Amino acid sequence: EQALAGFRFNTPSKAPAKAVAKSDSEASRPTFDELVWKEPAGTIQFSTERPQELVNEDRPNIGVHEFFTDGACSGNPGRCGWGFLMRTSSDYYEAFQFLGIGTNNIAELMAIKAALDHVPDPDAVILIHTDSNYSLGVITKDWKAKANVELVDTLRKQMRQYKKRPQIIKVKGHSGHPLNERADFLATSSILK
């Protein structure tokens, strides 16, 4: 079993967001999909400790921020959260966050958003690996988002803020790739902690 050594666990400063159903009389109230990405129920947990199984992995080139991202959901909708690991030529960072009640697609998109949130340098070269066809399609292939429209629009705008557009790379999920497996472990941990 993989460990969560080195993680700093924070107590949420507010009560978890609850699922809210929209009725005709409450049209202005946000849905649970909006709440879960705008007001996550948990705080971001993070670590800079590189897991032993990843110590010998090749590191990216200088100036590259490489991410492996994943979302997890128990039920769909259900308890959801994201996880990512970030590597540069010298640094390692991983994080996860419980979002609340939402969908798997929200969790996958939020993993990518969280990755972008952790690269403030507009000149950075960013590589984001995901096993989500949905995320890849709605962010980079101009698929029309039928749900999560505001989140998708936010991500598309966020992608444009970098001088070199971040690359989103499809990786096969659950195929034994150690970095993708670690992202999956982190995402799953977000809904278990």
PDB file of C-alpha atoms in Angstrom:
ATOM      1  CA  GLU A   1       0.000   0.000   0.000  1.00  0.00           C
ATOM      2  CA  GLN A   2       1.305   3.444  -0.912  1.00  0.00           C
ATOM      3  CA  ALA A   3       1.818   5.881   1.921  1.00  0.00           C
ATOM      4  CA  LEU A   4       0.901   9.532   2.301  1.00  0.00           C
ATOM      5  CA  ALA A   5       4.147  10.370   4.079  1.00  0.00           C
ATOM      6  CA  GLY A   6       5.032  14.029   4.228  1.00  0.00           C
ATOM      7  CA  PHE A   7       1.511  15.327   3.682  1.00  0.00           C
ATOM      8  CA  ARG A   8       0.298  18.334   5.584  1.00  0.00           C
ATOM      9  CA  PHE A   9      -3.330  17.880   6.495  1.00  0.00           C
ATOM     10  CA  ASN A  10      -5.379  20.976   7.169  1.00  0.00           C
ATOM     11  CA  THR A  11      -8.738  21.223   8.847  1.00  0.00           C
ATOM     12  CA  PRO A  12     -11.288  22.860   6.544  1.00  0.00           C
ATOM     13  CA  SER A  13     -12.107  26.380   7.709  1.00  0.00           C
ATOM     14  CA  LYS A  14     -15.719  26.153   6.604  1.00  0.00           C
ATOM     15  CA  ALA A  15     -18.445  23.556   6.547  1.00  0.00           C
ATOM     16  CA  PRO A  16     -18.549  21.317   3.483  1.00  0.00           C
ATOM     17  CA  ALA A  17     -20.677  22.529   0.606  1.00  0.00           C
ATOM     18  CA  LYS A  18     -23.921  20.605   0.370  1.00  0.00           C
ATOM     19  CA  ALA A  19     -25.652  19.459  -2.787  1.00  0.00           C
ATOM     20  CA  VAL A  20     -28.263  21.972  -3.871  1.00  0.00           C
ATOM     21  CA  ALA A  21     -31.044  21.129  -6.299  1.00  0.00           C
ATOM     22  CA  LYS A  22     -32.392  23.927  -8.495  1.00  0.00           C
ATOM     23  CA  SER A  23     -36.136  24.500  -8.558  1.00  0.00           C
ATOM     24  CA  ASP A  24     -38.009  27.089 -10.590  1.00  0.00           C
ATOM     25  CA  SER A  25     -38.313  29.338  -7.543  1.00  0.00           C
ATOM     26  CA  GLU A  26     -34.620  29.005  -6.720  1.00  0.00           C
ATOM     27  CA  ALA A  27     -33.169  29.524 -10.208  1.00  0.00           C
ATOM     28  CA  SER A  28     -30.440  31.802  -8.882  1.00  0.00           C
ATOM     29  CA  ARG A  29     -29.100  29.221  -6.389  1.00  0.00           C
ATOM     30  CA  PRO A  30     -26.010  27.325  -7.549  1.00  0.00           C
ATOM     31  CA  THR A  31     -26.179  23.623  -8.369  1.00  0.00           C
ATOM     32  CA  PHE A  32     -23.938  21.113  -6.622  1.00  0.00           C
ATOM     33  CA  ASP A  33     -21.761  21.088  -9.774  1.00  0.00           C
ATOM     34  CA  GLU A  34     -21.109  24.806  -9.365  1.00  0.00           C
ATOM     35  CA  LEU A  35     -20.559  24.559  -5.618  1.00  0.00           C
ATOM     36  CA  VAL A  36     -18.104  21.705  -5.816  1.00  0.00           C
ATOM     37  CA  TRP A  37     -15.657  23.547  -8.045  1.00  0.00           C
ATOM     38  CA  LYS A  38     -16.169  27.081  -6.761  1.00  0.00           C
ATOM     39  CA  GLU A  39     -16.403  26.192  -3.062  1.00  0.00           C
ATOM     40  CA  PRO A  40     -14.624  22.874  -2.470  1.00  0.00           C
ATOM     41  CA  ALA A  41     -15.491  21.098   0.770  1.00  0.00           C
ATOM     42  CA  GLY A  42     -11.869  20.277   1.639  1.00  0.00           C
ATOM     43  CA  THR A  43      -8.579  22.116   1.715  1.00  0.00           C
ATOM     44  CA  ILE A  44      -5.629  21.266  -0.514  1.00  0.00           C
ATOM     45  CA  GLN A  45      -3.298  18.706   1.061  1.00  0.00           C
ATOM     46  CA  PHE A  46       0.280  18.788  -0.196  1.00  0.00           C
ATOM     47  CA  SER A  47       3.695  17.197   0.115  1.00  0.00           C
ATOM     48  CA  THR A  48       7.140  17.755  -1.357  1.00  0.00           C
ATOM     49  CA  GLU A  49       8.319  14.274  -0.391  1.00  0.00           C
ATOM     50  CA  ARG A  50       9.032  12.097  -3.436  1.00  0.00           C
ATOM     51  CA  PRO A  51       7.638   8.561  -2.966  1.00  0.00           C
ATOM     52  CA  GLN A  52      10.301   5.830  -3.013  1.00  0.00           C
ATOM     53  CA  GLU A  53       8.759   4.182  -6.106  1.00  0.00           C
ATOM     54  CA  LEU A  54       9.325   7.403  -8.114  1.00  0.00           C
ATOM     55  CA  VAL A  55      12.890   8.214  -7.028  1.00  0.00           C
ATOM     56  CA  ASN A  56      14.482   6.702 -10.152  1.00  0.00           C
ATOM     57  CA  GLU A  57      12.036   8.195 -12.691  1.00  0.00           C
ATOM     58  CA  ASP A  58      13.685  10.404 -15.321  1.00  0.00           C
ATOM     59  CA  ARG A  59      13.141  14.082 -14.614  1.00  0.00           C
ATOM     60  CA  PRO A  60      11.848  16.638 -17.119  1.00  0.00           C
ATOM     61  CA  ASN A  61      14.125  19.104 -18.868  1.00  0.00           C
ATOM     62  CA  ILE A  62      15.067  22.412 -17.237  1.00  0.00           C
ATOM     63  CA  GLY A  63      12.206  24.929 -17.480  1.00  0.00           C
ATOM     64  CA  VAL A  64       9.488  22.281 -17.852  1.00  0.00           C
ATOM     65  CA  HIS A  65       6.672  21.842 -15.332  1.00  0.00           C
ATOM     66  CA  GLU A  66       5.316  18.323 -15.842  1.00  0.00           C
ATOM     67  CA  PHE A  67       2.053  17.245 -14.206  1.00  0.00           C
ATOM     68  CA  PHE A  68       0.196  13.972 -13.929  1.00  0.00           C
ATOM     69  CA  THR A  69      -3.413  14.665 -12.964  1.00  0.00           C
ATOM     70  CA  ASP A  70      -6.439  12.568 -12.078  1.00  0.00           C
ATOM     71  CA  GLY A  71      -9.927  12.895 -10.689  1.00  0.00           C
ATOM     72  CA  ALA A  72     -11.848  10.370  -8.608  1.00  0.00           C
ATOM     73  CA  CYS A  73     -15.502   9.923  -7.818  1.00  0.00           C
ATOM     74  CA  SER A  74     -17.313   7.397  -5.619  1.00  0.00           C
ATOM     75  CA  GLY A  75     -20.679   7.239  -7.367  1.00  0.00           C
ATOM     76  CA  ASN A  76     -21.336   9.578 -10.257  1.00  0.00           C
ATOM     77  CA  PRO A  77     -22.357  12.003  -8.892  1.00  0.00           C
ATOM     78  CA  GLY A  78     -20.808  11.193  -5.539  1.00  0.00           C
ATOM     79  CA  ARG A  79     -17.873  12.088  -3.302  1.00  0.00           C
ATOM     80  CA  CYS A  80     -15.242  13.488  -5.643  1.00  0.00           C
ATOM     81  CA  GLY A  81     -11.781  14.966  -5.577  1.00  0.00           C
ATOM     82  CA  TRP A  82      -8.601  15.454  -7.542  1.00  0.00           C
ATOM     83  CA  GLY A  83      -4.918  14.680  -7.237  1.00  0.00           C
ATOM     84  CA  PHE A  84      -1.772  15.650  -9.109  1.00  0.00           C
ATOM     85  CA  LEU A  85       1.961  15.374  -8.961  1.00  0.00           C
ATOM     86  CA  MET A  86       4.258  18.034 -10.413  1.00  0.00           C
ATOM     87  CA  ARG A  87       7.883  17.592 -11.397  1.00  0.00           C
ATOM     88  CA  THR A  88      10.548  19.960 -12.635  1.00  0.00           C
ATOM     89  CA  SER A  89      14.222  19.194 -13.180  1.00  0.00           C
ATOM     90  CA  SER A  90      14.825  19.870  -9.480  1.00  0.00           C
ATOM     91  CA  ASP A  91      11.484  19.889  -7.631  1.00  0.00           C
ATOM     92  CA  TYR A  92       8.709  17.471  -6.792  1.00  0.00           C
ATOM     93  CA  TYR A  93       5.291  18.429  -5.431  1.00  0.00           C
ATOM     94  CA  GLU A  94       2.049  16.520  -5.043  1.00  0.00           C
ATOM     95  CA  ALA A  95      -1.369  17.557  -3.867  1.00  0.00           C
ATOM     96  CA  PHE A  96      -4.954  16.442  -3.551  1.00  0.00           C
ATOM     97  CA  GLN A  97      -8.280  17.930  -2.510  1.00  0.00           C
ATOM     98  CA  PHE A  98     -11.702  16.625  -1.591  1.00  0.00           C
ATOM     99  CA  LEU A  99     -14.275  18.640  -3.520  1.00  0.00           C
ATOM    100  CA  GLY A 100     -17.596  17.400  -2.131  1.00  0.00           C
ATOM    101  CA  ILE A 101     -20.475  15.872  -4.053  1.00  0.00           C
ATOM    102  CA  GLY A 102     -19.897  16.151  -7.792  1.00  0.00           C
ATOM    103  CA  THR A 103     -19.156  14.205 -10.940  1.00  0.00           C
ATOM    104  CA  ASN A 104     -16.084  12.424 -12.241  1.00  0.00           C
ATOM    105  CA  ASN A 105     -15.778  14.958 -15.069  1.00  0.00           C
ATOM    106  CA  ILE A 106     -15.656  17.835 -12.582  1.00  0.00           C
ATOM    107  CA  ALA A 107     -12.932  16.036 -10.625  1.00  0.00           C
ATOM    108  CA  GLU A 108     -10.868  15.459 -13.796  1.00  0.00           C
ATOM    109  CA  LEU A 109     -11.228  19.100 -14.882  1.00  0.00           C
ATOM    110  CA  MET A 110     -10.410  20.370 -11.407  1.00  0.00           C
ATOM    111  CA  ALA A 111      -7.196  18.316 -11.355  1.00  0.00           C
ATOM    112  CA  ILE A 112      -6.062  20.156 -14.479  1.00  0.00           C
ATOM    113  CA  LYS A 113      -7.193  23.514 -13.090  1.00  0.00           C
ATOM    114  CA  ALA A 114      -5.295  22.860  -9.857  1.00  0.00           C
ATOM    115  CA  ALA A 115      -2.177  22.023 -11.848  1.00  0.00           C
ATOM    116  CA  LEU A 116      -2.423  25.302 -13.764  1.00  0.00           C
ATOM    117  CA  ASP A 117      -3.069  27.175 -10.503  1.00  0.00           C
ATOM    118  CA  HIS A 118       0.332  25.960  -9.271  1.00  0.00           C
ATOM    119  CA  VAL A 119       2.346  27.455 -12.159  1.00  0.00           C
ATOM    120  CA  PRO A 120       2.345  31.236 -11.736  1.00  0.00           C
ATOM    121  CA  ASP A 121       5.134  31.784 -14.301  1.00  0.00           C
ATOM    122  CA  PRO A 122       3.528  32.821 -17.634  1.00  0.00           C
ATOM    123  CA  ASP A 123       6.747  31.811 -19.457  1.00  0.00           C
ATOM    124  CA  ALA A 124       6.709  28.238 -18.158  1.00  0.00           C
ATOM    125  CA  VAL A 125       6.599  25.200 -20.417  1.00  0.00           C
ATOM    126  CA  ILE A 126       3.746  23.101 -19.032  1.00  0.00           C
ATOM    127  CA  LEU A 127       2.998  19.456 -19.810  1.00  0.00           C
ATOM    128  CA  ILE A 128      -0.164  18.013 -18.261  1.00  0.00           C
ATOM    129  CA  HIS A 129      -0.789  14.279 -18.511  1.00  0.00           C
ATOM    130  CA  THR A 130      -4.369  13.087 -18.038  1.00  0.00           C
ATOM    131  CA  ASP A 131      -6.260   9.865 -18.628  1.00  0.00           C
ATOM    132  CA  SER A 132      -9.495  11.805 -19.240  1.00  0.00           C
ATOM    133  CA  ASN A 133     -10.662  11.892 -22.864  1.00  0.00           C
ATOM    134  CA  TYR A 134     -13.438  14.250 -21.771  1.00  0.00           C
ATOM    135  CA  SER A 135     -11.006  16.828 -20.332  1.00  0.00           C
ATOM    136  CA  LEU A 136      -8.739  16.619 -23.348  1.00  0.00           C
ATOM    137  CA  GLY A 137     -11.683  17.078 -25.712  1.00  0.00           C
ATOM    138  CA  VAL A 138     -13.443  19.998 -24.032  1.00  0.00           C
ATOM    139  CA  ILE A 139     -10.224  21.904 -23.307  1.00  0.00           C
ATOM    140  CA  THR A 140      -8.123  21.354 -26.440  1.00  0.00           C
ATOM    141  CA  LYS A 141     -10.360  19.939 -29.178  1.00  0.00           C
ATOM    142  CA  ASP A 142     -13.206  22.456 -28.914  1.00  0.00           C
ATOM    143  CA  TRP A 143     -15.761  19.807 -27.985  1.00  0.00           C
ATOM    144  CA  LYS A 144     -18.975  21.538 -26.988  1.00  0.00           C
ATOM    145  CA  ALA A 145     -19.427  21.272 -23.228  1.00  0.00           C
ATOM    146  CA  LYS A 146     -23.016  20.285 -22.421  1.00  0.00           C
ATOM    147  CA  ALA A 147     -22.316  20.340 -18.683  1.00  0.00           C
ATOM    148  CA  ASN A 148     -19.693  22.136 -16.599  1.00  0.00           C
ATOM    149  CA  VAL A 149     -19.774  24.990 -19.117  1.00  0.00           C
ATOM    150  CA  GLU A 150     -18.482  27.677 -16.737  1.00  0.00           C
ATOM    151  CA  LEU A 151     -15.642  25.451 -15.482  1.00  0.00           C
ATOM    152  CA  VAL A 152     -14.629  24.536 -19.041  1.00  0.00           C
ATOM    153  CA  ASP A 153     -14.673  28.212 -20.077  1.00  0.00           C
ATOM    154  CA  THR A 154     -12.554  29.093 -17.031  1.00  0.00           C
ATOM    155  CA  LEU A 155      -9.999  26.427 -17.975  1.00  0.00           C
ATOM    156  CA  ARG A 156      -9.854  27.531 -21.614  1.00  0.00           C
ATOM    157  CA  LYS A 157      -9.152  31.118 -20.485  1.00  0.00           C
ATOM    158  CA  GLN A 158      -6.588  29.919 -17.972  1.00  0.00           C
ATOM    159  CA  MET A 159      -4.763  27.970 -20.710  1.00  0.00           C
ATOM    160  CA  ARG A 160      -4.450  31.177 -22.769  1.00  0.00           C
ATOM    161  CA  GLN A 161      -2.657  33.130 -20.016  1.00  0.00           C
ATOM    162  CA  TYR A 162       0.647  31.360 -20.716  1.00  0.00           C
ATOM    163  CA  LYS A 163       2.992  32.532 -23.472  1.00  0.00           C
ATOM    164  CA  LYS A 164       3.511  28.904 -24.497  1.00  0.00           C
ATOM    165  CA  ARG A 165       0.156  27.171 -24.435  1.00  0.00           C
ATOM    166  CA  PRO A 166       0.197  24.266 -21.955  1.00  0.00           C
ATOM    167  CA  GLN A 167       0.145  20.856 -23.625  1.00  0.00           C
ATOM    168  CA  ILE A 168      -2.408  18.339 -22.431  1.00  0.00           C
ATOM    169  CA  ILE A 169      -1.226  14.820 -23.158  1.00  0.00           C
ATOM    170  CA  LYS A 170      -3.425  11.731 -23.076  1.00  0.00           C
ATOM    171  CA  VAL A 171      -2.052   8.857 -21.035  1.00  0.00           C
ATOM    172  CA  LYS A 172      -3.703   5.454 -20.761  1.00  0.00           C
ATOM    173  CA  GLY A 173      -5.236   5.055 -17.319  1.00  0.00           C
ATOM    174  CA  HIS A 174      -4.617   2.046 -15.064  1.00  0.00           C
ATOM    175  CA  SER A 175      -1.862   0.763 -17.341  1.00  0.00           C
ATOM    176  CA  GLY A 176       0.941   0.557 -14.797  1.00  0.00           C
ATOM    177  CA  HIS A 177       2.598   3.917 -15.624  1.00  0.00           C
ATOM    178  CA  PRO A 178       4.067   4.811 -12.194  1.00  0.00           C
ATOM    179  CA  LEU A 179       3.440   8.571 -12.421  1.00  0.00           C
ATOM    180  CA  ASN A 180      -0.137   8.152 -13.615  1.00  0.00           C
ATOM    181  CA  GLU A 181      -0.733   5.499 -10.957  1.00  0.00           C
ATOM    182  CA  ARG A 182       0.506   7.937  -8.308  1.00  0.00           C
ATOM    183  CA  ALA A 183      -1.912  10.626  -9.573  1.00  0.00           C
ATOM    184  CA  ASP A 184      -4.713   8.052  -9.397  1.00  0.00           C
ATOM    185  CA  PHE A 185      -3.686   7.155  -5.826  1.00  0.00           C
ATOM    186  CA  LEU A 186      -3.703  10.834  -4.828  1.00  0.00           C
ATOM    187  CA  ALA A 187      -7.125  11.445  -6.379  1.00  0.00           C
ATOM    188  CA  THR A 188      -8.555   8.376  -4.654  1.00  0.00           C
ATOM    189  CA  SER A 189      -6.975   9.500  -1.366  1.00  0.00           C
ATOM    190  CA  SER A 190      -8.849  12.795  -1.657  1.00  0.00           C
ATOM    191  CA  ILE A 191     -12.211  11.056  -1.309  1.00  0.00           C
ATOM    192  CA  LEU A 192     -11.059   8.670   1.439  1.00  0.00           C
ATOM    193  CA  LYS A 193      -9.468  11.149   3.868  1.00  0.00           C
TER     194      LYS A 193
END
